[in-house]
mmCIF file of C-alpha atoms and ligand atoms in Angstrom:
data_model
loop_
_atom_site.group_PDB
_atom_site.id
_atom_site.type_symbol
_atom_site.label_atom_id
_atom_site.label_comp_id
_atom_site.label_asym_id
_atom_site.label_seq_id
_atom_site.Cartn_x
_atom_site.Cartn_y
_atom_site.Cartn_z
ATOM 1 C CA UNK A 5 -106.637 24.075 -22.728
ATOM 2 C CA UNK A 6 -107.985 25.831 -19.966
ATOM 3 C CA UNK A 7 -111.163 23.319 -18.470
ATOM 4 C CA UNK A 8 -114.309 25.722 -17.696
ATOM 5 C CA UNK A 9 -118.044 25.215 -15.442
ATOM 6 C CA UNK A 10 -119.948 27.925 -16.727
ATOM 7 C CA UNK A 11 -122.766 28.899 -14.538
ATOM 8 C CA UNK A 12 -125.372 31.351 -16.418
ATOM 9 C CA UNK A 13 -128.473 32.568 -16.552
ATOM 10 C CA UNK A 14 -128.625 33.481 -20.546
ATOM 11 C CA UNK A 15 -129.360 36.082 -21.198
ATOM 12 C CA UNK A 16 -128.219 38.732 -24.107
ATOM 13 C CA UNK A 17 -124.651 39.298 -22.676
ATOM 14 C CA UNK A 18 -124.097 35.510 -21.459
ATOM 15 C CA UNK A 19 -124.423 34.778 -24.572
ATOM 16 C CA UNK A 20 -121.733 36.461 -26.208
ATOM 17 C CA UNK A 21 -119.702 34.860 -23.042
ATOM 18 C CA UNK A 22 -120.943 31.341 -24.257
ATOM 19 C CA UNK A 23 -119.723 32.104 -28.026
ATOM 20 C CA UNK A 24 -116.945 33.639 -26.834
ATOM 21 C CA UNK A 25 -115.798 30.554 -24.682
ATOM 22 C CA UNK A 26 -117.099 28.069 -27.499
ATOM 23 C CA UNK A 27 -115.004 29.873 -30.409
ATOM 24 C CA UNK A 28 -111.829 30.384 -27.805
ATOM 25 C CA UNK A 29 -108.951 27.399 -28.793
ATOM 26 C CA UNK A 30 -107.422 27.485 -25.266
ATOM 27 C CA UNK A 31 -110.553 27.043 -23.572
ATOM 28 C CA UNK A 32 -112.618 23.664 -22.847
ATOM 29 C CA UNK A 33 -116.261 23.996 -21.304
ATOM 30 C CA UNK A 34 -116.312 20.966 -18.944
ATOM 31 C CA UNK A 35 -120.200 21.934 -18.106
ATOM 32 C CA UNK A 36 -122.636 24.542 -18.305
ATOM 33 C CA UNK A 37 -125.125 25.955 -15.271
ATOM 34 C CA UNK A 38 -128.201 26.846 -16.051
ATOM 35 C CA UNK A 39 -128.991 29.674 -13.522
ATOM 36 C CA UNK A 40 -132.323 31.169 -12.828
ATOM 37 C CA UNK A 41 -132.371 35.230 -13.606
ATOM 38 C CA UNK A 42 -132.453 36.954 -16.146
ATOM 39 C CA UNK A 43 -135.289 34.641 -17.252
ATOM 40 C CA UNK A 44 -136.493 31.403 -15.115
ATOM 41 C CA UNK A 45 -133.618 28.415 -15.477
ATOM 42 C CA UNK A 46 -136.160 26.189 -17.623
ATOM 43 C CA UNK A 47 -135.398 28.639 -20.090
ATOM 44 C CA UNK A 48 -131.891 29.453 -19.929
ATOM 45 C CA UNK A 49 -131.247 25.608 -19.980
ATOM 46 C CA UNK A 50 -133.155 25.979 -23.791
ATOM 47 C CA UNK A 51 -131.035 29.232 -24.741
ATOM 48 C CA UNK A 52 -127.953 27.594 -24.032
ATOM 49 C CA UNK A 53 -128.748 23.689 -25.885
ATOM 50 C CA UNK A 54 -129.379 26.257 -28.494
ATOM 51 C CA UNK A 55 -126.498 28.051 -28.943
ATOM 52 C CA UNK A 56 -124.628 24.902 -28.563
ATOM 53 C CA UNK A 57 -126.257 23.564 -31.337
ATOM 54 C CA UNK A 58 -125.439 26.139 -33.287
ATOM 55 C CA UNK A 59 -122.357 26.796 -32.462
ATOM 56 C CA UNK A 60 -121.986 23.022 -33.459
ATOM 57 C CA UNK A 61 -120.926 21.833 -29.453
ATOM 58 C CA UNK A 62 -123.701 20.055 -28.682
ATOM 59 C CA UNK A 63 -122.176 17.586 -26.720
ATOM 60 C CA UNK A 64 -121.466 19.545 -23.869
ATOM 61 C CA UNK A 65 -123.689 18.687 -20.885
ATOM 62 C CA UNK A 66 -126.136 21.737 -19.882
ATOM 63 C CA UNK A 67 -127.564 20.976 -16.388
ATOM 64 C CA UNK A 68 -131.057 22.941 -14.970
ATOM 65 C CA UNK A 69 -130.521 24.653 -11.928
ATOM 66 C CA UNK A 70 -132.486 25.720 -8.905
ATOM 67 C CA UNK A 71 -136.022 27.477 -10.124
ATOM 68 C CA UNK A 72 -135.706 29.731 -7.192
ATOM 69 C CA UNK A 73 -133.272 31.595 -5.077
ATOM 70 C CA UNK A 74 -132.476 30.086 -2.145
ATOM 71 C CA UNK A 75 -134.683 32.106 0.309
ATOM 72 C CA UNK A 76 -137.296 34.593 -1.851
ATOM 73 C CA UNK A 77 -139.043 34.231 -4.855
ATOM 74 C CA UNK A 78 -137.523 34.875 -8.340
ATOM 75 C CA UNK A 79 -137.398 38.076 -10.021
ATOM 76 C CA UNK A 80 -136.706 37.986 -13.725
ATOM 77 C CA UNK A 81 -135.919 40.729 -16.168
ATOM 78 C CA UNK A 82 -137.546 40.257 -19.715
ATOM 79 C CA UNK A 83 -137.374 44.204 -20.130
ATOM 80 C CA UNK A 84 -133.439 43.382 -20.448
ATOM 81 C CA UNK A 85 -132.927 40.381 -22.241
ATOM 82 C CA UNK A 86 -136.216 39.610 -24.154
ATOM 83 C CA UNK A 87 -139.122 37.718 -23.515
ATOM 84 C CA UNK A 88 -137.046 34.305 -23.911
ATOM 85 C CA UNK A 89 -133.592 36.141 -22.757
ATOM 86 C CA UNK A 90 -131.934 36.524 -26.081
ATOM 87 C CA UNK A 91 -133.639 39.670 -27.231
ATOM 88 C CA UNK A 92 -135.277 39.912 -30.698
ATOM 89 C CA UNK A 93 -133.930 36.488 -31.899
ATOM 90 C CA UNK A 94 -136.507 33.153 -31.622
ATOM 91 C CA UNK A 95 -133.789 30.406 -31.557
ATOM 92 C CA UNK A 96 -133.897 27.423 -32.806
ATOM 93 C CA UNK A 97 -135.734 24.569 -30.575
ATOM 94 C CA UNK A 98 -132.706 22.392 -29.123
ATOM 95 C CA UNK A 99 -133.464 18.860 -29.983
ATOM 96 C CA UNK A 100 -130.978 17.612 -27.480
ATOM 97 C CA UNK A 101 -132.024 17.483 -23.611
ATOM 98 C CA UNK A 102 -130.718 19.026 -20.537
ATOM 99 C CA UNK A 103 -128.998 16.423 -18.217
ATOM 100 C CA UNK A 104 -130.542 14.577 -15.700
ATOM 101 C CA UNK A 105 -127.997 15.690 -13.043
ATOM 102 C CA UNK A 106 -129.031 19.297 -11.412
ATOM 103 C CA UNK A 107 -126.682 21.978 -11.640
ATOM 104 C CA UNK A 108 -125.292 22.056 -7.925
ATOM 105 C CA UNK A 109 -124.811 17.890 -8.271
ATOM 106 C CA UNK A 110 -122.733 18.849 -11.832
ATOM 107 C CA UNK A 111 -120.224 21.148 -9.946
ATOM 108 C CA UNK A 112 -119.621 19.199 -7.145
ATOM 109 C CA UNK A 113 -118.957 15.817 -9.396
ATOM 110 C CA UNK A 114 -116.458 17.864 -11.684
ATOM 111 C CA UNK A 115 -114.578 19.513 -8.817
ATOM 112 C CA UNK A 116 -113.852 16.814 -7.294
ATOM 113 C CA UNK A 117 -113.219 14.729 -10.110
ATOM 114 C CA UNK A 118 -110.518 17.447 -11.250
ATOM 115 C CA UNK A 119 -109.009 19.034 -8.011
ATOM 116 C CA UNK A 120 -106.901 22.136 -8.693
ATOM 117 C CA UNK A 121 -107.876 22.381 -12.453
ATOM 118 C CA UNK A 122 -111.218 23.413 -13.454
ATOM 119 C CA UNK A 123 -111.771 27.621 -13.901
ATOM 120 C CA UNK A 124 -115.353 28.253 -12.522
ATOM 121 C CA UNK A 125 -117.209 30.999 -14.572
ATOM 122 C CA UNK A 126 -120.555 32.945 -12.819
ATOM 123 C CA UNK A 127 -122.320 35.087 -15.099
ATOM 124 C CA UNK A 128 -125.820 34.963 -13.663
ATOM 125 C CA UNK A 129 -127.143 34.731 -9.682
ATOM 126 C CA UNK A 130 -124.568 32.689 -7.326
ATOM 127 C CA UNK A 131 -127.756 30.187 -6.328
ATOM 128 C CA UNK A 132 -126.309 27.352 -7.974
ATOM 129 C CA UNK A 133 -122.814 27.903 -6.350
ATOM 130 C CA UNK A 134 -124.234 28.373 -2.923
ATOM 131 C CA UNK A 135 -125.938 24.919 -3.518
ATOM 132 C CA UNK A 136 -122.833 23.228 -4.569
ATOM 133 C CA UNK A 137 -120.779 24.358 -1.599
ATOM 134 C CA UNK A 138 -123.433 23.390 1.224
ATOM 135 C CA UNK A 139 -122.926 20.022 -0.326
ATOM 136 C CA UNK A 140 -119.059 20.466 -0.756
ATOM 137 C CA UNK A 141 -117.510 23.138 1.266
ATOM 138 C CA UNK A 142 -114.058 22.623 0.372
ATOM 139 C CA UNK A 143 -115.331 23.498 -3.383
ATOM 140 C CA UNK A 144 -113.411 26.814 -2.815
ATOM 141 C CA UNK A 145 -109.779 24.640 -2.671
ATOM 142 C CA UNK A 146 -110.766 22.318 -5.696
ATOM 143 C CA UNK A 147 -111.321 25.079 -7.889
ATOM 144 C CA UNK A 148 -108.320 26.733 -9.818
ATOM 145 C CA UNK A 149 -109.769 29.635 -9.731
ATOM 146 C CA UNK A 150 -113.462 30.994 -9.685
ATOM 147 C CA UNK A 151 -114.078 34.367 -11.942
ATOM 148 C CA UNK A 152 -117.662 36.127 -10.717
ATOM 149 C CA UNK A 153 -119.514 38.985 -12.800
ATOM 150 C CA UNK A 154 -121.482 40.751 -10.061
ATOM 151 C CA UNK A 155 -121.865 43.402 -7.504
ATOM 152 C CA UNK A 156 -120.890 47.165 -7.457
ATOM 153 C CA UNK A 157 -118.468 49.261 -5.170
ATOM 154 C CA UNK A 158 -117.928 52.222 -5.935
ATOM 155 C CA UNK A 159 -120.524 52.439 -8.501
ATOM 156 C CA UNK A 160 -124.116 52.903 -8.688
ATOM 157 C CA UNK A 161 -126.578 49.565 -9.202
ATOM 158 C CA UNK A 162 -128.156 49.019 -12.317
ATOM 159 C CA UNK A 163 -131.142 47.465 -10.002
ATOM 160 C CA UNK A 164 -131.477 49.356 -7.432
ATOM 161 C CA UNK A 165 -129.430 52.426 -6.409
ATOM 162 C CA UNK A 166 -126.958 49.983 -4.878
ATOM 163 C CA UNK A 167 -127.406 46.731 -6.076
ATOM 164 C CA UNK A 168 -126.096 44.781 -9.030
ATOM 165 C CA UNK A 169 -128.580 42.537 -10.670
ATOM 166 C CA UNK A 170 -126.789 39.027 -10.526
ATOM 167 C CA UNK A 171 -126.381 39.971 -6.555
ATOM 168 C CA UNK A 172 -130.006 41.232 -6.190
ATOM 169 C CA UNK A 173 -131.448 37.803 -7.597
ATOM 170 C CA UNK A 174 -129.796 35.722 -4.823
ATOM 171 C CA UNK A 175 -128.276 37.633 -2.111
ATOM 172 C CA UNK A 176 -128.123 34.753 0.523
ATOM 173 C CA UNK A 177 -126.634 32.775 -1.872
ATOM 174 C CA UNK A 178 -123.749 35.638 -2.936
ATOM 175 C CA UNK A 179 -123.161 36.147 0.974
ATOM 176 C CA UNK A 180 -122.442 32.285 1.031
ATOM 177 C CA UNK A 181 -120.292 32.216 -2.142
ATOM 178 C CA UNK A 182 -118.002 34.913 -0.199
ATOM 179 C CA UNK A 183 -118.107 34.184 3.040
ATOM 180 C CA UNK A 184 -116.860 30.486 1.334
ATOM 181 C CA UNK A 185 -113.384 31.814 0.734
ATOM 182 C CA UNK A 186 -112.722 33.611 3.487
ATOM 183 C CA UNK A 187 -109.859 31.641 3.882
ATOM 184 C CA UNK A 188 -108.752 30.775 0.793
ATOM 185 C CA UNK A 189 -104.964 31.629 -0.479
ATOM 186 C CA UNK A 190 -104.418 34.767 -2.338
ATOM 187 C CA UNK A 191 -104.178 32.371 -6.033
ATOM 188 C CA UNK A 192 -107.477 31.196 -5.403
ATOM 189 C CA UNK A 193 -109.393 34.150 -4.392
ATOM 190 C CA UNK A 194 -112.544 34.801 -6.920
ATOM 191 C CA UNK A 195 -111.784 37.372 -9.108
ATOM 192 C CA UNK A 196 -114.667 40.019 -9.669
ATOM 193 C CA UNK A 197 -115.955 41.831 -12.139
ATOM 194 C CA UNK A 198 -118.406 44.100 -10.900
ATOM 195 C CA UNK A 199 -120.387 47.321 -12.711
ATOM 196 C CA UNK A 200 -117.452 49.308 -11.810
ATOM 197 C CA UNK A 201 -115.428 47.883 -14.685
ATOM 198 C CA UNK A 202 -118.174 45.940 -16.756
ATOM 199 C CA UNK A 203 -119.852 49.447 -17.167
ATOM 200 C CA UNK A 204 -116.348 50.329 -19.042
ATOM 201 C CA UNK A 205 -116.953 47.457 -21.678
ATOM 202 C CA UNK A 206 -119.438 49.155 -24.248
ATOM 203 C CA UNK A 207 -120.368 47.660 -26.887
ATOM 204 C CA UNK A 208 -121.527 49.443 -30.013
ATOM 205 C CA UNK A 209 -123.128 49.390 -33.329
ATOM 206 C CA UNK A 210 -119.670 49.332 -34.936
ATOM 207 C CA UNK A 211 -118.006 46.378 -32.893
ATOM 208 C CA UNK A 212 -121.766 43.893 -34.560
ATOM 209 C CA UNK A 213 -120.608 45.122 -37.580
ATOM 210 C CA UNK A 214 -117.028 44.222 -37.430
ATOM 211 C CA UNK A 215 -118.123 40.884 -35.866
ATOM 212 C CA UNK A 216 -120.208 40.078 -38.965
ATOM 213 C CA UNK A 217 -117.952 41.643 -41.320
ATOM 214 C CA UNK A 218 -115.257 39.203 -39.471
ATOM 215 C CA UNK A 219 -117.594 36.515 -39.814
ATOM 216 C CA UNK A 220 -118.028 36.630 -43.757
ATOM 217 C CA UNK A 221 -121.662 37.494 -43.165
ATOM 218 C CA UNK A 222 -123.224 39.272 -45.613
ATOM 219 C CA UNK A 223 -125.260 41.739 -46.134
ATOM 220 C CA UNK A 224 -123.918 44.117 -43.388
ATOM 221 C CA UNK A 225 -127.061 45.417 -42.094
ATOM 222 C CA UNK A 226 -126.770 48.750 -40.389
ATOM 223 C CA UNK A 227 -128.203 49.082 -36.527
ATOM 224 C CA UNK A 228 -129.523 52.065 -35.340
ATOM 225 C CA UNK A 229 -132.208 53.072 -32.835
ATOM 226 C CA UNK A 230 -133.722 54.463 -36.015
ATOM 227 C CA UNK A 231 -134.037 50.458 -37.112
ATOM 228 C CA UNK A 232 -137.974 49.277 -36.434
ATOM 229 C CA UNK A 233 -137.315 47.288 -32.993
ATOM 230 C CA UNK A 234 -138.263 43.949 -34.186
ATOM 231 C CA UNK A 235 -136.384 44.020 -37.726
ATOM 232 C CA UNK A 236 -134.823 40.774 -38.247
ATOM 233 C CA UNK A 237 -131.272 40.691 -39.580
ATOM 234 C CA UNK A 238 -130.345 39.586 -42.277
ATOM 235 C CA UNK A 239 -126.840 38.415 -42.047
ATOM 236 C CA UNK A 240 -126.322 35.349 -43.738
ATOM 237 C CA UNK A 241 -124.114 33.491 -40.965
ATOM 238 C CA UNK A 242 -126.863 31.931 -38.662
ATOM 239 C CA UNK A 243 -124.735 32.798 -35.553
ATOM 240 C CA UNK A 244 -124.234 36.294 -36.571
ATOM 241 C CA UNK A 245 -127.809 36.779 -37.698
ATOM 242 C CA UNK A 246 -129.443 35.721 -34.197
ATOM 243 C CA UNK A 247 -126.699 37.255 -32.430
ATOM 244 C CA UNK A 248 -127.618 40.674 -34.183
ATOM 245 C CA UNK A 249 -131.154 40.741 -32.889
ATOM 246 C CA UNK A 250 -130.526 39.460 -29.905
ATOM 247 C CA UNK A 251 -127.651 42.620 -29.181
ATOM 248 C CA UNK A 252 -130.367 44.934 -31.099
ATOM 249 C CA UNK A 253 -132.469 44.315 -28.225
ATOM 250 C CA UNK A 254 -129.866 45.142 -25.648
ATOM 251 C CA UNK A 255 -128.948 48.209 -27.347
ATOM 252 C CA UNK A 256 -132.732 49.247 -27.045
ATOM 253 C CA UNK A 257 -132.578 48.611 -23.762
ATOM 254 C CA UNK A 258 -129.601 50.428 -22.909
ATOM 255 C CA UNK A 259 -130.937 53.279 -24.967
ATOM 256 C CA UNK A 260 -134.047 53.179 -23.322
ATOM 257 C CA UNK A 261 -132.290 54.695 -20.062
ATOM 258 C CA UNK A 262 -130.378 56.988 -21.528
ATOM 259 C CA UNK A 263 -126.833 55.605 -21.422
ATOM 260 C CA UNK A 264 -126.608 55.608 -25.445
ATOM 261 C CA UNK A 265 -126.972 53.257 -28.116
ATOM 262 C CA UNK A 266 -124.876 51.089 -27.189
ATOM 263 C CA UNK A 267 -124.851 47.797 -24.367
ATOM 264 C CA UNK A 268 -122.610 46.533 -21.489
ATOM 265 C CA UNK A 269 -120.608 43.781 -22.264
ATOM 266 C CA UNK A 270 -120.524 42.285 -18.828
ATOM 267 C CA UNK A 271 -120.418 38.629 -19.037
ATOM 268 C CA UNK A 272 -117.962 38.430 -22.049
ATOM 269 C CA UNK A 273 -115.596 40.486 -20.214
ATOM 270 C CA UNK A 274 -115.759 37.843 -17.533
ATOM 271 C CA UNK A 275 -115.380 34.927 -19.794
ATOM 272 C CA UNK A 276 -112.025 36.638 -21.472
ATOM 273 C CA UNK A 277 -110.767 37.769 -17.807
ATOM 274 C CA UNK A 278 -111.682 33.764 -16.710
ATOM 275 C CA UNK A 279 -108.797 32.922 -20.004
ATOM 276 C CA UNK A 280 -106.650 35.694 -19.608
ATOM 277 C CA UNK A 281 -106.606 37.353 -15.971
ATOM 278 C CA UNK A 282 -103.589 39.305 -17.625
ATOM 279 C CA UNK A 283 -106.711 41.446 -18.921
ATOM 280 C CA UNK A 284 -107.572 42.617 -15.632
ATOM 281 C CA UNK A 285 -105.928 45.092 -12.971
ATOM 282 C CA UNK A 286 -106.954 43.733 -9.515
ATOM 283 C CA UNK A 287 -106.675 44.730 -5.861
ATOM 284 C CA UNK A 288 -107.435 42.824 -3.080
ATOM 285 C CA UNK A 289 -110.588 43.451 -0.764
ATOM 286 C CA UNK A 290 -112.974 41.638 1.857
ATOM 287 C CA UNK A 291 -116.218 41.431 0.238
ATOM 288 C CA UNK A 292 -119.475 41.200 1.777
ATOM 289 C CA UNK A 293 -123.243 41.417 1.026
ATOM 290 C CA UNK A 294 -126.099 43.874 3.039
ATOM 291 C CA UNK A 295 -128.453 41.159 3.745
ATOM 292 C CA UNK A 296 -130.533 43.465 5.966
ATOM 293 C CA UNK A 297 -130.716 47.246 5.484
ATOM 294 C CA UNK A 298 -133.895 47.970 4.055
ATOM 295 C CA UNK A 299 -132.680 50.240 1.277
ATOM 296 C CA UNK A 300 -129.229 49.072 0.717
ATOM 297 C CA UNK A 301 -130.076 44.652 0.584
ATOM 298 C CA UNK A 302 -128.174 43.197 -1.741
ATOM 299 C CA UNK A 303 -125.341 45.687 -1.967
ATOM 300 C CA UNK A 304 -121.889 44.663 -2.320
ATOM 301 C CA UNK A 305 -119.477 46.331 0.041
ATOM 302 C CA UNK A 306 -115.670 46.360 0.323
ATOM 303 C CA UNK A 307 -113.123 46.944 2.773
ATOM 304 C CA UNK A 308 -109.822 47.656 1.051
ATOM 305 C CA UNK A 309 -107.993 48.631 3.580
ATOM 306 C CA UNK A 310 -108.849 46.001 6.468
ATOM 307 C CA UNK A 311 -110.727 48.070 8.479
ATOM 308 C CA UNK A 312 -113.106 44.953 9.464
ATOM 309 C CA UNK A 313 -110.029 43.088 10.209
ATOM 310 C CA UNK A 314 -110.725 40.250 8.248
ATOM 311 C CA UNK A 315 -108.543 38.981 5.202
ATOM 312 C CA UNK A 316 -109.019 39.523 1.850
ATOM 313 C CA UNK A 317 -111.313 37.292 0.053
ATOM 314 C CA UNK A 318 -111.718 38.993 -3.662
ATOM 315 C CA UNK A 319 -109.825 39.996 -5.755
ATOM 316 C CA UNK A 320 -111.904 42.881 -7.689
ATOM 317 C CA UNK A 321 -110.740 44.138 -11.158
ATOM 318 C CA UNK A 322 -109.953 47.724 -11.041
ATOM 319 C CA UNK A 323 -108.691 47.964 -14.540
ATOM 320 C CA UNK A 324 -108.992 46.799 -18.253
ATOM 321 C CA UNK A 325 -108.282 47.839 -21.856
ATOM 322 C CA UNK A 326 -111.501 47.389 -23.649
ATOM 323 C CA UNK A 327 -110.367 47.957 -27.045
ATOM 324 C CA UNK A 328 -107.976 45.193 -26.543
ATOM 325 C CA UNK A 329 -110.874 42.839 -25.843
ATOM 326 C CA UNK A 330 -113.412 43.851 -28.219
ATOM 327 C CA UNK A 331 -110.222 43.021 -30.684
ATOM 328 C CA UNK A 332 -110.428 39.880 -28.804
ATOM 329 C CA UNK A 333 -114.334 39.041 -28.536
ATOM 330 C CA UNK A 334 -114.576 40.091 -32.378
ATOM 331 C CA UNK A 335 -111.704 38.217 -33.768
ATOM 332 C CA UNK A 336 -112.941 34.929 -31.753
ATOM 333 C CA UNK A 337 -116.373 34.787 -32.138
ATOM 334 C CA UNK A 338 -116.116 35.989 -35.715
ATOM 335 C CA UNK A 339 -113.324 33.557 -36.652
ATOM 336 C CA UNK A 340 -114.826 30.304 -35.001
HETATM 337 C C1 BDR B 14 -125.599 41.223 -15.056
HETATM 338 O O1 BDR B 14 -127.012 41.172 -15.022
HETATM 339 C C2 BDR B 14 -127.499 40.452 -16.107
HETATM 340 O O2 BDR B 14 -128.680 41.003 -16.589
HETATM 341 C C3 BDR B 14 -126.384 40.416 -17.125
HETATM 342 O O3 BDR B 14 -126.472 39.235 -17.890
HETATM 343 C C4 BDR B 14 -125.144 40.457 -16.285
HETATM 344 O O4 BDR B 14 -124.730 39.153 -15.902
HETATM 345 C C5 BDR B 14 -125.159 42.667 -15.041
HETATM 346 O O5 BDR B 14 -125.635 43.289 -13.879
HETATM 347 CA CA1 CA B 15 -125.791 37.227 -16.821
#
């Protein structure tokens, strides 16, 4: 089993990454990050006890991370993800509590006590990881490998023209993740999943309905933008039932700006790539973040070709097979 930190800031789509990782067998979450973003960490550190719980994994230790970026003040998105992050569902109140260790303490204690074996997962801003490797800066060489969803290349932002949202949170603290493995060995440069290819992986009406329909849940409800926003489902599988509205939402969202009814599977396309980097085309690239230009902060760039004459540090994914991993997501989630 592969051994996972997952570093979040759930979130509709981080979700479906948790599930994903909870319901895969060759995958073991050693930890999980609570990351502010999409909504303020407090409340990603609730979404995720409650998913555990659900998902009957309560045991694994969910730390709170940093309220703030490191350098400017929090913006969240509840137009995204919902007022509590996970759309039109209302969870369940966790009755377990978050650990007492912060989040940049919990992935500097499990790196080093498993050097060379633990897969780091980012799905949210890179605060937490920025933290960590002030602390520990050889975190980049006791990692296996470190998988990041974030930033866009050749691709517009979905934040602002040019930036992605998970970069846009925390800038400063994506230029430091980077600029951390500017040395590292071409096995343990992060691989990235940026807009470019996340964009690819969309999600539609018929892929919830195979999911519950996978999952024994039953009635199959239809979803439509023609659905009253706040319907609740009705599936009968708890999981599949709050994982319904909370997707509902993200359609609406996605619908809202035109790009059909249908949402961006971002993070779970991460988690699978984290398992299965056989998913992913890559090619190398030195990655860095605009900390400065007034319209283009928070952009991701990347030099391909070594024009800055500096070596690679990335590896970004250039190319996937989405049906093959909504087969995946659907048949996983829906088994577990
Ligand atoms: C990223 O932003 C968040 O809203 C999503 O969860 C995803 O991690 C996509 O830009
Ligand atoms: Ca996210």
């Amino acid at each position: 089993r592969q051994r996972i930190i997952l570093d979040v800031d759930t979130g509709v789509d981080d979700s479906l990454a948790l599930l994903y990782l909870l319901a895969s067998p060759d995958a073991e979450i050693m930890g999980i990050a609570s990351t502010a973003g999409n909504v303020p960490a407090a409340q990603v550190a609730i979404n995720n006890l409650a998913w555990l719980e659900l998902a009957r994994a309560p045991e694994i230790e969910v730390t709170l991370g940093a309220a703030e970026p490191l350098e400017i003040p929090l913006r969240t998105t509840e137009d995204t993800h919902g007022p509590h992050g996970v759309g039109y569902a209302e969870l369940p109140a966790p009755t377990r509590r978050i650990s007492d260790r912060s989040a940049a303490r919990m992935w500097v204690d499990l790196v080093r006590r498993h050097p060379g074996e633990l897969i780091g997962l980012c799905t949210g801003p890179l605060t937490n990881l920025a933290l960590a490797l002030r602390e520990e800066p050889e975190l980049p060489r006791l990692l296996r490998r470190l998988v990041i969803m974030g930033g866009a290349f050749d691709h517009p932002g979905n934040t602002t023209p040019t930036n992605e949202w998970n970069i846009h949170v925390d800038p400063e603290a994506a230029k430091i993740v980077f600029d951390a493995f500017s040395a590292a060995p071409p096995d343990r440069r992060p691989l990235v999943c940026a807009l470019d290819i996340t964009e690819t992986i969309e999600m539609r009406p018929a892929h919830l309905i195979r999911l519950a329909e996978r999952a024994g849940s039953h009635p199959i409800e239809k979803v439509s933008p023609t659905d009253p926003p706040a319907a609740r489902s009705a599936a009968s599988n708890p999981i599949i039932r709050y994982l319904t509205d909370a997707v509902r939402f993200y359609f609406d969202f996605h619908h809202g700006y035109d790009l059909g009814y249908l949402a961006h599977m971002h993070d779970p396309f991460a988690a699978a790539v984290a398992l299965d980097p056989a998913l992913a085309r890559t090619r190398p690239a030195t990655v860095d973040v605009e900390l400065t230009g007034t319209l283009t902060r928070g952009a991701t760039i990347a030099d391909r070709a070594g024009m800055w004459g500096r070596p690679p540090n990335a590896d970004i994914v250039v190319g996937t097979d989405p049906v093959r991993f909504f087969d995946r997501m659907i048949a996983r989630i829906g088994d577990h």
